XYZ file of C-alpha atoms in Angstrom:
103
model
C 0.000 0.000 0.000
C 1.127 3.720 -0.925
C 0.631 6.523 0.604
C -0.572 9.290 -2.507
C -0.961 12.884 -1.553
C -4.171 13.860 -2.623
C -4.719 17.745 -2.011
C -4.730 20.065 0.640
C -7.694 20.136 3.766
C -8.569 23.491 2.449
C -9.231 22.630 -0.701
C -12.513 20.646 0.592
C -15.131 22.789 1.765
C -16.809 21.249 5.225
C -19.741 18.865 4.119
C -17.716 18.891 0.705
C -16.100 16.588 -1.784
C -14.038 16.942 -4.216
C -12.763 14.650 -7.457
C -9.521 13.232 -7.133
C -7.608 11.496 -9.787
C -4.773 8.810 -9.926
C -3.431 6.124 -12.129
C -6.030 6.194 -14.285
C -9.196 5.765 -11.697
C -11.016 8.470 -10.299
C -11.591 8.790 -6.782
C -13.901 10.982 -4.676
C -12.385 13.021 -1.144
C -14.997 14.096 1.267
C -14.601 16.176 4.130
C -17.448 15.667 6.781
C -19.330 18.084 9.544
C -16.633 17.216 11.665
C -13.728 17.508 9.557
C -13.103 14.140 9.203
C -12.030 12.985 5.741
C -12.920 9.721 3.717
C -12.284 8.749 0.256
C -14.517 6.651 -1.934
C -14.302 5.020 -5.074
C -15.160 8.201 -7.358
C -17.842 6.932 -9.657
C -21.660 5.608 -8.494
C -21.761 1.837 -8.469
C -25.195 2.392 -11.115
C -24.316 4.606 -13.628
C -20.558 5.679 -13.244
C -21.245 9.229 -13.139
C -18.706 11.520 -10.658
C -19.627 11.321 -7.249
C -17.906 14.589 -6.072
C -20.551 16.032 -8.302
C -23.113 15.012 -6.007
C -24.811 16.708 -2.922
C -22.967 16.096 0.412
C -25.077 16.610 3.774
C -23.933 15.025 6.736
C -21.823 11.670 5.553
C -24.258 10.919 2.646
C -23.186 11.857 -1.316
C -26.057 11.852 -3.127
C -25.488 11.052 -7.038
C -26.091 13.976 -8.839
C -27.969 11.785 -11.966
C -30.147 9.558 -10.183
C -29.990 10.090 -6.556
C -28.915 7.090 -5.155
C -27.165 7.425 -2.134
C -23.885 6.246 -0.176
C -22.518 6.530 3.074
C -19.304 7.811 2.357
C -17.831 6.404 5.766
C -18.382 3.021 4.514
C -19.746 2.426 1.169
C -22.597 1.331 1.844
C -25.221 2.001 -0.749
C -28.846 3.512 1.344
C -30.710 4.399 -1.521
C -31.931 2.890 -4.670
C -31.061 2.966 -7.860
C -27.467 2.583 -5.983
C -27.173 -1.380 -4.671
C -23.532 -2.607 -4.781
C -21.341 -0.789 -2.111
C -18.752 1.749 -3.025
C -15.101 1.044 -2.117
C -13.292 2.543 0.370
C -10.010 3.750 0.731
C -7.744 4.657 4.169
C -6.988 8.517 4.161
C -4.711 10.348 6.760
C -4.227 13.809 7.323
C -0.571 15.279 8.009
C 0.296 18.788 8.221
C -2.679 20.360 5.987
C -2.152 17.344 3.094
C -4.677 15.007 2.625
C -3.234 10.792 1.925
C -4.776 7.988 0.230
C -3.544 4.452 0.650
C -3.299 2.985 -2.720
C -2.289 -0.565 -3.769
């Protein structure tokens, strides 16, 4: 697993996500009403469309196409058309950056 810097806190607004690309797969950063930070697989599991398009409200995404929902925490997929889970990926914050653990 490596460690890929991502982007900066800042550049997430709070309840925010943002699109992050990397060896060809796209990847979505959120940054939650707590500042906590989580990173998802960037695409919706029913119609690949861009995730950090989506609304963000609490630690839900909502896909911006058909509204199917996540729980960016962990995946899991609350609301239909969305059924199959999103992956997750580890995330740390040091000094301001924002990591993702990659394989």
């Amino acid at each position: 697993m490596t460690w890929v810097p991502a982007c900066k806190l800042d550049d997430i607004e709070q309840e925010g996500a943002i699109r992050f690309d990397h060896g060809g797969r796209t990847y979505a950063l959120y940054r939650g009403p707590d500042d906590s930070v989580y990173c998802t697989a960037g695409l919706c599991t029913h119609e690949a469309i861009h995730l950090a398009d989506g609304l963000v409200m609490d630690f839900e995404v909502e896909c911006p196409k058909h509204s199917g929902a996540f729980d960016y925490r962990t995946g899991e997929a609350l609301r239909l058309p969305a059924c199959e889970n999103l992956k997750i990926y580890p995330v740390e914050v040091i000094d301001g950056e924002i990591r993702v653990a990659l394989s």
